[in-house]
Coordinates of C-alpha atoms (C1' of nucleotides) in Angstrom, one line a residue:
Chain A
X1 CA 0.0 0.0 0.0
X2 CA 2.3 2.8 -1.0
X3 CA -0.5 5.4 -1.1
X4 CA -0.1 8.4 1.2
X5 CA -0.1 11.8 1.3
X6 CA 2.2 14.2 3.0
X7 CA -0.2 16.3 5.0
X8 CA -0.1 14.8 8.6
X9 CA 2.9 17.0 8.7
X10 CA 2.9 20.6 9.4
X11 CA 0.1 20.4 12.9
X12 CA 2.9 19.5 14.7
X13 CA 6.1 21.4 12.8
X14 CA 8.6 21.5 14.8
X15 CA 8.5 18.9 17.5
X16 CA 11.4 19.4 20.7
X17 CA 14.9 18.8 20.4
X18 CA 14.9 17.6 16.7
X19 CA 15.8 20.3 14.4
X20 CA 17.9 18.8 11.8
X21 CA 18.3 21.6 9.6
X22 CA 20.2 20.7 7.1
X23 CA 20.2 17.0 6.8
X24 CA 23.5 14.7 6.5
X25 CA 26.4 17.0 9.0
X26 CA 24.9 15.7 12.0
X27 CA 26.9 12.2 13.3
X28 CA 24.5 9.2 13.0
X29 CA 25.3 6.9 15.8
X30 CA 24.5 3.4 14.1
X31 CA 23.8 2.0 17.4
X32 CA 25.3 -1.9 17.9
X33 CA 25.3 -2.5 13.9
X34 CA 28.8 -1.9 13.0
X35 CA 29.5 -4.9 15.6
X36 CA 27.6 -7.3 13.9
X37 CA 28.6 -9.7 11.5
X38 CA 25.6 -9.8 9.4
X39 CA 25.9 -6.0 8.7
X40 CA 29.8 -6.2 8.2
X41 CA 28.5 -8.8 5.8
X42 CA 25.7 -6.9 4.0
X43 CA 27.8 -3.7 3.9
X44 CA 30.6 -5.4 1.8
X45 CA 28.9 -7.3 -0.5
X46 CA 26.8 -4.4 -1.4
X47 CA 30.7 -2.1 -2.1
X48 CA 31.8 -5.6 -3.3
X49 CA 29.0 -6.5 -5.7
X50 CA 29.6 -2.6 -7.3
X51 CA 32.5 -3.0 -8.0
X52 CA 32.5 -6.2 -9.5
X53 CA 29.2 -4.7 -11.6
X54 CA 31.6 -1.7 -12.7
X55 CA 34.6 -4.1 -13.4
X56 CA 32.5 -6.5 -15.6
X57 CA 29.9 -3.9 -17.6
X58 CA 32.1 -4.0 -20.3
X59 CA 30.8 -7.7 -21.4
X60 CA 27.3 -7.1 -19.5
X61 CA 28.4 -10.0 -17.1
X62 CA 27.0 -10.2 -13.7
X63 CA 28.7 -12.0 -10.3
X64 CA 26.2 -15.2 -11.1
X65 CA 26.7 -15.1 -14.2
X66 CA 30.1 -15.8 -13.8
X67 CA 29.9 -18.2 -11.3
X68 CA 27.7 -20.0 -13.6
X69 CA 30.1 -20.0 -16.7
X70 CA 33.0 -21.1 -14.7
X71 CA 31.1 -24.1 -13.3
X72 CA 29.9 -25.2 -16.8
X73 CA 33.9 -24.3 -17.9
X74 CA 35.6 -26.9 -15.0
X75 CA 32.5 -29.4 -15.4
X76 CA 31.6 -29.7 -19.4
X77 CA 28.5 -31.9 -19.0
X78 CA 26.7 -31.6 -15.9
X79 CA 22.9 -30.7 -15.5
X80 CA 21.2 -28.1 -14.4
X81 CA 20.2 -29.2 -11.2
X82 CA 23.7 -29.7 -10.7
X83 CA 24.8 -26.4 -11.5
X84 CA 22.5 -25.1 -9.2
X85 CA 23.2 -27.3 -6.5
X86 CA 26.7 -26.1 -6.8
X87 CA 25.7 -22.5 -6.6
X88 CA 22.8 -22.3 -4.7
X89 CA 20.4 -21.4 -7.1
X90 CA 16.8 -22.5 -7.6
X91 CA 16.4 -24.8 -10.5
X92 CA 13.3 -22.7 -11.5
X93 CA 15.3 -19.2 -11.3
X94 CA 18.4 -20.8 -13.6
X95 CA 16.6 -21.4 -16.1
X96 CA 15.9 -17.9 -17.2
X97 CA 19.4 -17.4 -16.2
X98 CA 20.5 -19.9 -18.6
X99 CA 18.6 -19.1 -21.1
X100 CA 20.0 -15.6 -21.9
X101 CA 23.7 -17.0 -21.8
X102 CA 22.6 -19.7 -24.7
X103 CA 21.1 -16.8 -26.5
X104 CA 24.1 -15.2 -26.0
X105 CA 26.1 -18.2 -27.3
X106 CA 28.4 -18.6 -24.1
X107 CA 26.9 -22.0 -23.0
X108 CA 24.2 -24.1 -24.4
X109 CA 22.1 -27.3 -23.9
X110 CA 23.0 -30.8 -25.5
X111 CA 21.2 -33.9 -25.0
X112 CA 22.5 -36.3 -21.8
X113 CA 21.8 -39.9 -21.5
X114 CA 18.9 -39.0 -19.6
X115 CA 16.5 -37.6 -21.8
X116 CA 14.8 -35.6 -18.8
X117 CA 18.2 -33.9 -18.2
X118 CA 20.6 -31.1 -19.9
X119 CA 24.3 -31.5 -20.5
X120 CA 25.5 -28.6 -20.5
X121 CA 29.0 -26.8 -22.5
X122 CA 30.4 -23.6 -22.9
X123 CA 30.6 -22.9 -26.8
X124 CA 33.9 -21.5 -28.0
X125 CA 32.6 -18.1 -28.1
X126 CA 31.9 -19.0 -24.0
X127 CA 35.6 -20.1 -23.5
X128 CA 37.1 -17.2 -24.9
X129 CA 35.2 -15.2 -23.6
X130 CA 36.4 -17.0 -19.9
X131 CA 39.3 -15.7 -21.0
X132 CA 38.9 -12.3 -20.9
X133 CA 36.5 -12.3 -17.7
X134 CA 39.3 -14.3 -15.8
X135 CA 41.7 -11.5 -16.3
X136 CA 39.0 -8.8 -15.4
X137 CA 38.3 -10.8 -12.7
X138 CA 41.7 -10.8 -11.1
X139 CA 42.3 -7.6 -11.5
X140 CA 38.6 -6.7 -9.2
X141 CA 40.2 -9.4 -6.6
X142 CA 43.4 -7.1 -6.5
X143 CA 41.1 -4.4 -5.7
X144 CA 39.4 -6.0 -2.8
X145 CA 42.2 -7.3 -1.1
X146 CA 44.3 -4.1 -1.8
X147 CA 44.3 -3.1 2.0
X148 CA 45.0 -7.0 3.3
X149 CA 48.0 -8.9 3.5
X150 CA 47.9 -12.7 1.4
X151 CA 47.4 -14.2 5.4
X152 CA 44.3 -12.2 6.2
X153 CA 42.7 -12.3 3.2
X154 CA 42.4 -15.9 3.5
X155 CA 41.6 -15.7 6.8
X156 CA 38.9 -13.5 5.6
X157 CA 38.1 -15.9 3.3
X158 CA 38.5 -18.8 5.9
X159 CA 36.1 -16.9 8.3
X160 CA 33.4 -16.2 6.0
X161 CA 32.9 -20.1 5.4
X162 CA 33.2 -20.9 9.1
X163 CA 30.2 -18.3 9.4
X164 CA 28.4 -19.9 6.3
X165 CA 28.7 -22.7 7.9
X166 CA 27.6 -22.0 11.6
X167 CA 24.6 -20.3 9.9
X168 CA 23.7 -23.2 8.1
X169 CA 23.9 -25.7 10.7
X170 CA 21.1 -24.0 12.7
X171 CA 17.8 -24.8 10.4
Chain B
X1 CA 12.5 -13.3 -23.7
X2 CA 11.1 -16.3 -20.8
X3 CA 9.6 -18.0 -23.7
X4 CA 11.3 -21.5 -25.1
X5 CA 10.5 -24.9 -25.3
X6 CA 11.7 -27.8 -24.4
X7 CA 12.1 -30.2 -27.6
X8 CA 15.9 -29.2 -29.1
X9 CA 16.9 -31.8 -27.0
X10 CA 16.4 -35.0 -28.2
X11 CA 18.0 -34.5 -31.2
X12 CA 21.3 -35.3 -29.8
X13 CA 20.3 -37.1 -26.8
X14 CA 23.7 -38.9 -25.2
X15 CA 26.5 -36.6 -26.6
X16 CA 30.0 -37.6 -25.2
X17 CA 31.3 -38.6 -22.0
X18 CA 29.0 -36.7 -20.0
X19 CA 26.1 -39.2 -18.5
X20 CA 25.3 -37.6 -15.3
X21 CA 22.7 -40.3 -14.8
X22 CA 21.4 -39.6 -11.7
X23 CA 22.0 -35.8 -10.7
X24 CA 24.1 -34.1 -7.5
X25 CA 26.3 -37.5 -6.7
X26 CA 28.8 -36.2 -8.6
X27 CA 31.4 -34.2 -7.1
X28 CA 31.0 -30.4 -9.1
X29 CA 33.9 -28.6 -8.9
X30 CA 33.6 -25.0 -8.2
X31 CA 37.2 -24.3 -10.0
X32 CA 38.4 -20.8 -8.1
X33 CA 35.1 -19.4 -7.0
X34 CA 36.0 -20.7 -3.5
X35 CA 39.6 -18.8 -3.4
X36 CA 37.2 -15.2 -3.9
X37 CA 36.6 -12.4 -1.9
X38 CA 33.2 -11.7 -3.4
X39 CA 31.9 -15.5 -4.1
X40 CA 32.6 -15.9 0.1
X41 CA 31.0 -12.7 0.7
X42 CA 28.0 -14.0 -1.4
X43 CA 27.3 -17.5 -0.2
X44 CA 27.9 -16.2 3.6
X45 CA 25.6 -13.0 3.1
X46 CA 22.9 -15.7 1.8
X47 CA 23.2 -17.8 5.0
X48 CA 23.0 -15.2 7.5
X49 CA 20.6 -13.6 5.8
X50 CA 18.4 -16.8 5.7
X51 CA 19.3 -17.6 9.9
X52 CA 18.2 -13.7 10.0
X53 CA 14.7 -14.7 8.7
X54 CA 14.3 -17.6 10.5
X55 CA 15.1 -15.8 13.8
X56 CA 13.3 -12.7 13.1
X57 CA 10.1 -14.4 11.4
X58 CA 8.0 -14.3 14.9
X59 CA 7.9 -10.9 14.3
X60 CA 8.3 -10.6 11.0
X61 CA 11.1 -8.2 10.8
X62 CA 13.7 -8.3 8.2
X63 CA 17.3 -6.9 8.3
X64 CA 16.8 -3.6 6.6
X65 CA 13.9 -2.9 8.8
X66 CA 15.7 -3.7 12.0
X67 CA 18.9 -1.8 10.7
X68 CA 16.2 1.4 10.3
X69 CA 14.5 0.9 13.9
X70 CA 18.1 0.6 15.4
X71 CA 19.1 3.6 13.5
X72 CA 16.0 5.3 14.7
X73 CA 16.4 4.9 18.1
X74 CA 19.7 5.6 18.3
X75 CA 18.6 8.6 17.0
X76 CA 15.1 10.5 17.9
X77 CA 14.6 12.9 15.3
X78 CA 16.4 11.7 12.4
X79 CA 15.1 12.4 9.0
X80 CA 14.4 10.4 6.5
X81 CA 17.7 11.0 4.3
X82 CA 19.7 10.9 7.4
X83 CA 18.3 7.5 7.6
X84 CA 19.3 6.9 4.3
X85 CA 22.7 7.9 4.4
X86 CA 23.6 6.3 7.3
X87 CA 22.3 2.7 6.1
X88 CA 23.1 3.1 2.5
X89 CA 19.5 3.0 1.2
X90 CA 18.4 5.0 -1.8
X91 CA 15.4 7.5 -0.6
X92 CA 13.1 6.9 -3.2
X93 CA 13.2 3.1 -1.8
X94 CA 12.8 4.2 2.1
X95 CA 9.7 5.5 2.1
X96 CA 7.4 2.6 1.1
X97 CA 9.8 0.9 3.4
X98 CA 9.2 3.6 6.2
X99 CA 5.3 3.5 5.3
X100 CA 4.8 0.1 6.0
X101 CA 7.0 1.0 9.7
X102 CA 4.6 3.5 10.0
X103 CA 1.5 1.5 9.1
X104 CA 2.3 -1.2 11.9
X105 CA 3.0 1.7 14.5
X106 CA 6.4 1.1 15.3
X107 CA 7.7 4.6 13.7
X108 CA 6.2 7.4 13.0
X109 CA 6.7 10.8 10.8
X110 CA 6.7 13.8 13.0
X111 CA 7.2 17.5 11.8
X112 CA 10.8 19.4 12.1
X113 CA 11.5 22.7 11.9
X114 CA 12.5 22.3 8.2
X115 CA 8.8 21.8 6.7
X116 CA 9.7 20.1 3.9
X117 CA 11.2 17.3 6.6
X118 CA 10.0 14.6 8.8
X119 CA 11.2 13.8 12.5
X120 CA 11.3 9.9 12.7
X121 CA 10.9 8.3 16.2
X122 CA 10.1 5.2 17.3
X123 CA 6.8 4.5 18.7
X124 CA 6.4 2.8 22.4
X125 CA 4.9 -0.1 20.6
X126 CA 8.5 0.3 18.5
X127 CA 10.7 0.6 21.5
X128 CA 8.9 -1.9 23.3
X129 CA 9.6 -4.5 20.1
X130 CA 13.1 -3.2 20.0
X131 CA 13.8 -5.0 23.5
X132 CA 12.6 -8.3 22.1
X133 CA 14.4 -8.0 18.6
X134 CA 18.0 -6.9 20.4
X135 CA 17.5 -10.5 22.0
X136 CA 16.8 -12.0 19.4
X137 CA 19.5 -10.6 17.5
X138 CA 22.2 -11.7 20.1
X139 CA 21.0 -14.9 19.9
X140 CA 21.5 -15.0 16.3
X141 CA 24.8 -13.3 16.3
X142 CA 25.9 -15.9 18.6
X143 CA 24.5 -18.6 16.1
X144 CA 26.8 -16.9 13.6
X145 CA 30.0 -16.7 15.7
X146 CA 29.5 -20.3 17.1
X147 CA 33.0 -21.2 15.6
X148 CA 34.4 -18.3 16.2
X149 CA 36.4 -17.1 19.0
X150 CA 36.1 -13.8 20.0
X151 CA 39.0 -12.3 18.5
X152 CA 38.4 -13.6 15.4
X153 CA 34.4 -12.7 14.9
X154 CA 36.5 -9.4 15.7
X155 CA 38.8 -9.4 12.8
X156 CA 36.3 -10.6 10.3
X157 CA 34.4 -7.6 10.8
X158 CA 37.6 -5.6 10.6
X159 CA 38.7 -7.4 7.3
X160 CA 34.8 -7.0 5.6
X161 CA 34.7 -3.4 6.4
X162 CA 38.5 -3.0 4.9
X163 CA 37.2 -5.1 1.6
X164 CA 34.3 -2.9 1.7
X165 CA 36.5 0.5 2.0
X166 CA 38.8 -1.0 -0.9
X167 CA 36.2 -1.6 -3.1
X168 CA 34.5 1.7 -2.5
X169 CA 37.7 3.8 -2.9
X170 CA 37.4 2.6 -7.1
X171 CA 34.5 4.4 -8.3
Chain C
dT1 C1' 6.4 -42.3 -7.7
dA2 C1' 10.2 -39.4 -8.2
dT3 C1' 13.2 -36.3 -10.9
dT4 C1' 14.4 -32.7 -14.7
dG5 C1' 13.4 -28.8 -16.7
dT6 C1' 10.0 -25.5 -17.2
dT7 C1' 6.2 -21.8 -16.5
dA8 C1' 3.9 -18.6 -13.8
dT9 C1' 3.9 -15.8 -10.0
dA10 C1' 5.1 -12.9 -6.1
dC11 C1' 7.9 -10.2 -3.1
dT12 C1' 12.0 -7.8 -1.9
dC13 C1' 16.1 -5.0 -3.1
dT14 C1' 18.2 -1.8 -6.0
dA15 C1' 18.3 2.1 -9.3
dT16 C1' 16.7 6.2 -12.0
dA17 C1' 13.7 9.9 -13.5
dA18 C1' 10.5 13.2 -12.5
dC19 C1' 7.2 15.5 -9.6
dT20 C1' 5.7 18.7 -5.1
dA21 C1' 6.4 21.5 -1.5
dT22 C1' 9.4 23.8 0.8
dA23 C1' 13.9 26.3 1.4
Chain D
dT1 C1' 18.3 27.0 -7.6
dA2 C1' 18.6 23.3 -4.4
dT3 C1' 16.8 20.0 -1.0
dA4 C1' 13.2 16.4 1.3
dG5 C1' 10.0 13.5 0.4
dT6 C1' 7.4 11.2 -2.9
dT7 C1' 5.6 8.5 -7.0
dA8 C1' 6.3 5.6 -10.8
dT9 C1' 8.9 2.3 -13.0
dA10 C1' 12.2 -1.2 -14.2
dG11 C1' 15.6 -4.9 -13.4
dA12 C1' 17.5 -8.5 -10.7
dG13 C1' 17.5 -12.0 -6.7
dT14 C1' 14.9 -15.2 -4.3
dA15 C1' 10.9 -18.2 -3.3
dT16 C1' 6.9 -21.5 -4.1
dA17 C1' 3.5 -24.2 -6.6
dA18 C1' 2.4 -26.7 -10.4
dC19 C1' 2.9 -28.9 -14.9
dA20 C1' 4.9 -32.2 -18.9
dA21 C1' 8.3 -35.4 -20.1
dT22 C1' 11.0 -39.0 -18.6
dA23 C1' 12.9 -42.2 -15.2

DNA sequence: TATTGTTATACTCTATAACTATA
DNA sequence: TATAGTTATAGAGTATAACAATA
């Protein structure tokens, strides 16, 4: 219900100590949220995901995107299900997914030995394509890690699974 | 384009090698997704998310919305782009979220001295709720740091919110 | 019966442009 | 002219239910 008017306002302008004039130079205290993980978390994936966006708009590729063509790339063959298991995507959400990078001609279907399932490939256009993204791709890691030594950032990396994992294990 | 059927596919049904027979026994290998800042990031962001919602569902509060209370109270008086800029949300996108805050009594719109603003506070009803929701949420930080020791849940925050300063410092 | 891929649908998050009322 | 809030809209991510073909 996004209807409503802004009229409730002025019977009570200017309420006691709140005058914010100008908003933004007053100090927001964030409260407890810059000691949680989960809005650590959130905050960086947000920068993280920007920059990746910003890295990778030359070839239109987004972060699943990729995830999905290098999965295809280091297992030439498996399903879709599969894929998605190994990402952690919803089989009915790939499929859209999928279907713009065969229309693309990155990856496409083939027949498997069961006729229910997909094998699928990434076409040559696909591969060399990997190519390119790979190297962009390194270069958007550099940036993230450009403030952490090799040891933290796979403790970063180490840490971030452990709380995957804790997360996880509480259903 | 959503639309496409399913019948290109037994036209070549068995191609090479790849008989995945029965789906998600075999072993899929992720190739260097799991050595990446941002596929980490991702799958642990997803997790905690998901615990979030589990732990918040009683109530049904979600993490943006606790993020605004918390900011709220921390801060009687706040406007709504102070609000914004504090969490990182886009104003056009606050207000329905603020609305439906509003709608369930547990903020509310008051005037300031600027007309064109609005004071935000948290109702009673809303501080009363926050009490319940900062228990909840220590429970579920402690789900999340259940293999972590306390130095270390302190160092992955410290490493995120470097990852997330390194990536915003390339725009 | 169960599984694979698919369609349809819905809700949330994110982003941009344009409007209004104030300043 | 600029700012605060708002509306409208669009795209992407995530989720569930249900269906046809195949096992």
């Amino acid at each position: 219900m996004p209807g409503r008017k802004r009229m409730a306002r002025r019977h009570a302008a200017r309420a006691r100590g709140a005058s914010p004039g100008r908003a933004g130079l007053k100090k927001v205290d964030l409260g407890h949220l810059p000691n949680l993980i989960g809005y650590a978390i959130r905050r960086a994936q947000i920068a993280v995901f920007q920059d990746f966006q910003r890295s990778f708009a030359k070839f239109n590729i987004r972060p699943i995107q990729y995830g999905v063509l290098t999965v295809i790339e280091s297992n030439p063959g498996l399903t879709q299900t599969q894929v998605c298991a190994a990402l952690g995507i919803k089989r009915a959400n790939f499929v859209p997914l999928l279907n713009e990078l065969a229309r693309r001609k990155l990856a496409e279907r083939r027949g498997a030995v069961d006729q229910r399932a997909n094998a699928l490939y990434l076409t040559k256009k696909g591969k060399l394509l990997m190519r390119k993204l790979r190297e962009l791709n390194k270069m958007h890691e550099r940036r993230l890690a450009a403030g952490l030594s090799g040891k933290e950032r796979a403790q970063l990396i180490r840490l971030l699974n452990r709380t995957r994992n804790a997360a996880q294990s509480h259903p």
